[in-house]
Tab-separated table of C-alpha atoms and ligand atoms in Angstrom:
chain	number	residue	atom	x	y	z
A	8	MET	CA	42.419	-243.789	-9.889
A	9	THR	CA	40.272	-245.732	-8.577
A	10	ALA	CA	40.354	-249.179	-7.107
A	11	ASP	CA	38.324	-250.685	-9.874
A	12	PRO	CA	41.018	-253.250	-11.397
A	13	THR	CA	40.260	-251.678	-14.685
A	14	TYR	CA	40.665	-248.006	-16.384
A	15	ARG	CA	39.050	-246.962	-19.136
A	16	GLY	CA	39.633	-250.522	-20.748
A	17	PHE	CA	42.842	-251.216	-19.321
A	18	ALA	CA	43.855	-253.740	-16.744
A	19	LEU	CA	45.330	-251.765	-13.993
A	20	ASP	CA	47.591	-253.437	-12.330
A	21	ALA	CA	50.655	-251.745	-11.061
A	22	GLU	CA	53.022	-251.514	-14.042
A	23	THR	CA	50.145	-250.276	-16.548
A	24	ALA	CA	49.205	-247.359	-13.663
A	25	LEU	CA	52.716	-246.652	-13.493
A	26	ALA	CA	53.006	-246.694	-17.350
A	27	LEU	CA	50.193	-244.084	-17.597
A	28	LEU	CA	51.724	-242.100	-15.111
A	29	GLN	CA	55.167	-241.600	-16.742
A	30	TRP	CA	53.001	-241.081	-20.329
A	31	GLN	CA	50.709	-238.698	-18.621
A	32	ALA	CA	54.432	-236.857	-16.724
A	33	GLU	CA	55.787	-236.764	-20.397
A	34	LEU	CA	53.034	-234.833	-21.842
A	35	GLY	CA	53.681	-232.267	-19.197
A	36	ALA	CA	51.233	-233.130	-16.816
A	37	ASP	CA	52.315	-231.641	-13.587
A	38	GLU	CA	49.499	-231.647	-11.497
A	39	PRO	CA	47.415	-234.513	-10.302
A	40	CYS	CA	43.402	-233.250	-10.931
A	41	LEU	CA	39.850	-234.943	-10.923
A	42	ASP	CA	37.265	-234.932	-13.934
A	43	ALA	CA	35.114	-232.583	-11.990
A	44	PRO	CA	35.865	-229.900	-9.736
A	45	LEU	CA	36.296	-230.926	-5.676
A	46	ASP	CA	34.844	-228.304	-3.192
A	47	ARG	CA	37.294	-228.978	-0.593
A	48	TYR	CA	35.594	-226.489	1.653
A	49	ALA	CA	32.477	-228.800	1.694
A	50	MET	CA	34.632	-231.329	2.619
A	51	PRO	CA	33.628	-232.859	6.666
A	52	ASP	CA	36.903	-231.840	7.920
A	53	ARG	CA	37.111	-227.964	6.182
A	54	ALA	CA	33.222	-227.257	6.435
A	55	GLU	CA	32.483	-224.301	8.561
A	56	PRO	CA	30.859	-225.158	11.738
A	57	SER	CA	27.539	-225.450	11.816
A	58	PRO	CA	25.079	-222.228	13.071
A	59	ALA	CA	24.767	-221.967	17.026
A	60	PRO	CA	22.271	-223.153	18.444
A	61	ALA	CA	19.449	-221.099	19.538
A	62	THR	CA	20.582	-220.956	23.315
A	63	ALA	CA	24.268	-220.322	22.342
A	64	ALA	CA	25.835	-217.525	23.591
A	65	PRO	CA	25.755	-214.652	21.107
A	66	GLN	CA	29.062	-214.398	19.074
A	67	ALA	CA	30.421	-211.633	20.231
A	68	ALA	CA	30.797	-212.964	23.669
A	69	ASN	CA	33.233	-215.292	22.132
A	70	PRO	CA	34.800	-213.566	19.283
A	71	ARG	CA	37.453	-216.530	18.831
A	72	SER	CA	36.394	-218.620	15.714
A	73	PRO	CA	37.448	-222.029	15.530
A	74	VAL	CA	39.470	-221.956	11.990
A	75	ARG	CA	41.614	-219.126	13.620
A	76	ASP	CA	42.159	-221.113	16.923
A	77	GLU	CA	43.650	-223.792	14.308
A	78	ALA	CA	45.662	-221.535	12.462
A	79	GLU	CA	47.162	-219.989	15.879
A	80	ASP	CA	47.929	-222.976	17.129
A	81	LEU	CA	49.456	-224.685	13.717
A	82	VAL	CA	51.844	-221.527	14.125
A	83	ALA	CA	52.369	-222.149	17.707
A	84	ARG	CA	53.488	-225.817	16.670
A	85	ALA	CA	55.901	-224.487	14.520
A	86	GLU	CA	57.579	-221.960	16.800
A	87	ALA	CA	58.023	-224.732	19.238
A	88	MET	CA	59.237	-227.223	16.698
A	89	ALA	CA	61.760	-224.685	15.498
A	90	THR	CA	63.007	-223.005	18.671
A	91	ALA	CA	63.876	-227.045	20.099
A	92	ALA	CA	65.967	-227.063	17.042
A	93	THR	CA	69.711	-226.100	18.103
A	94	THR	CA	71.264	-227.199	14.569
A	95	LEU	CA	70.716	-226.631	10.809
A	96	ALA	CA	70.563	-230.564	10.599
A	97	GLU	CA	67.908	-230.567	13.493
A	98	LEU	CA	65.617	-227.779	11.808
A	99	ALA	CA	65.993	-229.285	8.447
A	100	ALA	CA	64.591	-232.567	10.099
A	101	ALA	CA	62.071	-230.209	12.003
A	102	GLN	CA	60.803	-228.670	9.279
A	103	GLU	CA	60.422	-231.845	7.169
A	104	ALA	CA	58.133	-233.359	9.916
A	105	PHE	CA	55.587	-230.726	10.402
A	106	ASP	CA	52.451	-231.568	8.995
A	107	GLY	CA	50.287	-228.303	9.589
A	108	ILE	CA	51.105	-227.334	5.943
A	109	GLU	CA	48.612	-228.556	3.346
A	110	LEU	CA	51.436	-228.489	0.279
A	111	LYS	CA	53.199	-230.984	1.881
A	112	LYS	CA	50.712	-233.581	0.639
A	113	GLY	CA	51.304	-232.201	-2.878
A	114	ALA	CA	54.956	-231.667	-2.924
A	115	ARG	CA	57.164	-234.414	-4.082
A	116	ASN	CA	60.336	-232.837	-2.209
A	117	PHE	CA	61.263	-231.200	0.602
A	118	CYS	CA	63.703	-228.242	-0.569
A	119	PHE	CA	65.583	-226.799	2.515
A	120	CYS	CA	68.741	-225.194	1.552
A	121	ASP	CA	71.800	-224.934	-1.040
A	122	GLY	CA	74.857	-223.778	-1.318
A	123	ASN	CA	77.383	-223.328	1.735
A	124	PRO	CA	75.881	-222.831	5.633
A	125	ALA	CA	79.180	-221.060	6.657
A	126	ALA	CA	78.565	-218.351	3.729
A	127	ARG	CA	78.743	-214.568	4.252
A	128	ILE	CA	75.621	-213.797	2.418
A	129	MET	CA	71.959	-216.345	2.601
A	130	ILE	CA	69.665	-215.487	-0.214
A	131	ILE	CA	65.881	-215.959	0.652
A	132	GLY	CA	63.304	-216.593	-2.238
A	133	GLU	CA	60.007	-217.808	-2.161
A	134	ALA	CA	59.173	-221.212	-2.619
A	135	PRO	CA	60.201	-224.081	-4.987
A	136	GLY	CA	59.202	-224.610	-8.231
A	137	GLU	CA	58.760	-227.579	-10.626
A	138	GLU	CA	62.686	-227.992	-10.854
A	139	GLU	CA	63.350	-227.700	-7.226
A	140	ASP	CA	60.706	-229.830	-6.545
A	141	ARG	CA	61.839	-232.837	-8.433
A	142	GLN	CA	65.550	-232.367	-7.167
A	143	GLY	CA	64.469	-230.770	-3.081
A	144	ARG	CA	67.204	-227.931	-3.563
A	145	PRO	CA	66.245	-224.241	-4.044
A	146	PHE	CA	66.447	-222.300	-7.525
A	147	VAL	CA	67.916	-225.170	-9.480
A	148	GLY	CA	65.089	-223.933	-12.536
A	149	ARG	CA	65.373	-221.272	-14.878
A	150	ALA	CA	65.389	-218.291	-12.459
A	151	GLY	CA	68.300	-220.409	-10.491
A	152	GLN	CA	70.325	-220.423	-13.131
A	153	LEU	CA	69.834	-216.832	-13.806
A	154	LEU	CA	70.371	-216.467	-10.129
A	155	ASP	CA	73.557	-218.335	-10.667
A	156	GLN	CA	75.131	-215.717	-13.169
A	157	MET	CA	74.203	-212.862	-11.674
A	158	PHE	CA	75.999	-213.910	-8.552
A	159	GLY	CA	78.556	-215.409	-10.028
A	160	ALA	CA	79.209	-211.575	-11.885
A	161	ILE	CA	80.030	-210.120	-8.464
A	162	GLY	CA	82.352	-213.653	-7.411
A	163	LEU	CA	79.979	-215.150	-5.413
A	164	SER	CA	78.726	-219.088	-5.894
A	165	ARG	CA	76.527	-221.666	-4.051
A	166	GLU	CA	79.925	-224.118	-4.608
A	167	ALA	CA	82.248	-222.103	-3.181
A	168	VAL	CA	83.572	-223.594	-0.470
A	169	ASP	CA	85.528	-220.466	1.133
A	170	ALA	CA	82.908	-218.559	3.226
A	171	GLU	CA	84.129	-215.417	1.651
A	172	ARG	CA	82.696	-216.258	-1.886
A	173	ALA	CA	79.867	-218.234	-1.104
A	174	LEU	CA	76.132	-218.185	-1.060
A	175	TYR	CA	73.360	-220.111	1.357
A	176	ILE	CA	70.136	-220.369	-0.464
A	177	THR	CA	66.546	-221.312	1.152
A	178	ASN	CA	62.886	-220.225	0.554
A	179	VAL	CA	60.337	-219.167	2.588
A	180	LEU	CA	58.272	-222.433	1.911
A	181	THR	CA	59.888	-225.641	1.725
A	182	TRP	CA	57.452	-227.200	-0.268
A	183	ARG	CA	56.116	-226.590	-3.909
A	184	PRO	CA	52.851	-224.697	-4.029
A	185	PRO	CA	50.431	-226.244	-6.581
A	186	GLY	CA	50.959	-224.517	-10.035
A	187	ASN	CA	53.478	-222.447	-8.119
A	188	ARG	CA	50.972	-220.296	-7.524
A	189	ARG	CA	51.860	-217.048	-4.351
A	190	PRO	CA	52.060	-218.596	-1.159
A	191	GLU	CA	49.289	-217.626	0.879
A	192	PRO	CA	49.772	-215.747	4.549
A	193	ALA	CA	48.796	-218.293	6.295
A	194	GLU	CA	51.383	-220.630	4.561
A	195	ILE	CA	53.785	-217.846	5.567
A	196	ALA	CA	52.595	-217.371	9.030
A	197	MET	CA	53.154	-220.643	9.469
A	198	MET	CA	56.663	-221.211	8.179
A	199	LEU	CA	57.676	-217.904	9.641
A	200	PRO	CA	59.303	-219.432	12.794
A	201	PHE	CA	61.290	-221.850	10.877
A	202	LEU	CA	62.578	-219.450	8.981
A	203	THR	CA	63.530	-217.019	11.657
A	204	ARG	CA	65.296	-219.955	13.321
A	205	HIS	CA	67.045	-220.870	9.962
A	206	VAL	CA	68.162	-217.362	9.987
A	207	GLU	CA	69.617	-217.752	13.425
A	208	LEU	CA	71.350	-220.942	13.377
A	209	ALA	CA	73.051	-219.941	9.830
A	210	GLN	CA	74.334	-216.452	10.996
A	211	PRO	CA	74.771	-214.859	7.917
A	212	GLN	CA	76.094	-211.429	7.749
A	213	LEU	CA	73.653	-210.260	5.046
A	214	LEU	CA	70.413	-211.362	3.607
A	215	VAL	CA	69.430	-211.191	0.038
A	216	LEU	CA	65.453	-210.814	0.536
A	217	MET	CA	64.749	-212.035	-3.510
A	218	GLY	CA	61.058	-210.773	-4.311
A	219	ASN	CA	57.923	-209.836	-2.445
A	220	THR	CA	57.314	-212.978	-0.573
A	221	PRO	CA	60.134	-212.773	1.695
A	222	CYS	CA	59.730	-209.234	1.809
A	223	ILE	CA	56.122	-209.953	3.112
A	224	ALA	CA	57.536	-212.589	5.596
A	225	ALA	CA	60.842	-210.900	7.057
A	226	LEU	CA	59.322	-207.172	6.782
A	227	ASN	CA	55.831	-207.012	6.649
A	228	GLN	CA	55.975	-205.245	3.277
A	229	GLN	CA	55.516	-205.776	-0.091
A	230	GLY	CA	55.994	-203.863	-3.410
A	231	ILE	CA	59.434	-205.392	-4.483
A	232	LEU	CA	59.913	-202.774	-7.091
A	233	LYS	CA	59.935	-199.789	-4.800
A	234	LEU	CA	61.605	-201.662	-1.916
A	235	ARG	CA	64.377	-203.094	-4.075
A	236	GLY	CA	68.022	-201.763	-3.974
A	237	LYS	CA	67.241	-200.204	-0.096
A	238	TRP	CA	69.465	-201.229	2.483
A	239	THR	CA	66.626	-202.761	5.652
A	240	THR	CA	67.115	-204.918	8.505
A	241	ALA	CA	65.600	-208.035	8.746
A	242	PHE	CA	65.845	-210.981	11.556
A	243	GLY	CA	68.175	-207.746	13.124
A	244	LEU	CA	70.686	-208.455	9.766
A	245	PRO	CA	71.565	-206.040	7.111
A	246	ALA	CA	69.264	-206.889	4.194
A	247	LEU	CA	68.839	-206.115	0.623
A	248	PRO	CA	65.541	-206.791	-1.307
A	249	MET	CA	65.922	-207.217	-4.763
A	250	ALA	CA	63.990	-208.695	-7.579
A	251	HIS	CA	63.353	-212.192	-8.352
A	252	PRO	CA	65.389	-213.643	-11.312
A	253	ALA	CA	62.159	-214.949	-12.427
A	254	TYR	CA	60.726	-211.246	-13.083
A	255	LEU	CA	64.460	-210.713	-14.711
A	256	LEU	CA	63.936	-213.606	-17.142
A	257	ARG	CA	59.995	-211.891	-17.957
A	258	THR	CA	61.590	-208.353	-17.787
A	259	PRO	CA	65.346	-207.717	-19.063
A	260	LEU	CA	64.735	-204.136	-18.860
A	261	ALA	CA	64.995	-204.388	-15.120
A	262	LYS	CA	68.445	-206.351	-15.264
A	263	ARG	CA	69.953	-202.782	-15.284
A	264	GLU	CA	68.636	-202.076	-11.759
A	265	ALA	CA	69.553	-205.711	-10.102
A	266	TRP	CA	73.099	-205.095	-11.221
A	267	ALA	CA	73.232	-201.840	-9.337
A	268	ASP	CA	71.793	-203.803	-6.618
A	269	LEU	CA	74.368	-206.500	-7.293
A	270	LEU	CA	76.950	-203.684	-7.566
A	271	SER	CA	75.713	-202.334	-3.661
A	272	LEU	CA	75.811	-205.741	-2.481
A	273	SER	CA	79.792	-206.128	-3.444
A	274	ALA	CA	79.887	-202.866	-1.780
A	275	ARG	CA	78.584	-203.693	1.469
A	276	LEU	CA	81.009	-207.178	1.461
A	277	GLU	CA	83.907	-204.877	0.536
A	278	GLY	CA	83.238	-202.474	3.109
B	2	URA	N1	61.885	-219.114	-7.044
B	2	URA	C1	61.861	-218.939	-5.934
B	2	URA	O1	61.803	-217.963	-5.057
B	2	URA	N2	62.302	-220.513	-5.348
B	2	URA	C2	62.998	-221.124	-5.794
B	2	URA	O2	63.352	-221.783	-5.425
B	2	URA	C3	62.972	-221.239	-7.361
B	2	URA	C4	62.210	-220.239	-7.731
């Protein structure tokens, strides 16, 4: 939208602008975009540093790049903010306030956790999708409904008050990536200090790594179809990688293996 008082022939007062926006949302538009592509890398704050003057020291003498320095600074800032938090509420406030991640600008809601923080099991997913972004809670869309059914089948629920039967749920990213694209390595690196602290403060007994992204974040490994079903250690705790429910929705045949993983989890809890 522009500051122009008209837009394609409409008088663009606040009410009309809102009505136009709502109309587009009803038609299914869920991402703002411009008429022409915007090259963000060419914008002044993102532009590559200008070539070094002829008199500057050769590159080999200073192998650090400003872009890498900036990324490392952001991770260090995330670490400092996460470590300073002593409760889950403080951590949520710190993570929400952290401005280093660009995704925050495009997301509607901060999506920190759902379920019972006293649960023995903590599920770590990838990132909020459209419905999660709308509600500010993880796993509340179609994949989340399947997740609830899956864990319900072994007697666990995010609504349970009894810690023995409860689930606690979070994601690697707390802000929705545009168009549900995969999280980028830099985004995972920036959120990892918060996730690490989240696990420390929630103190679950077991972790479920739901899909590839939490395996990348917690294990530095990917290939969920090979990793799934094999108990490992993440953040110092027993952890079970499982196929993501969104994958199971697309690949119903894989539900058989997911059921085996749920039984393994249930046996571990009973044991
Ligand atoms: N997929 C995820 O990994 N997390 C959510 O919260 C929703 C979908």
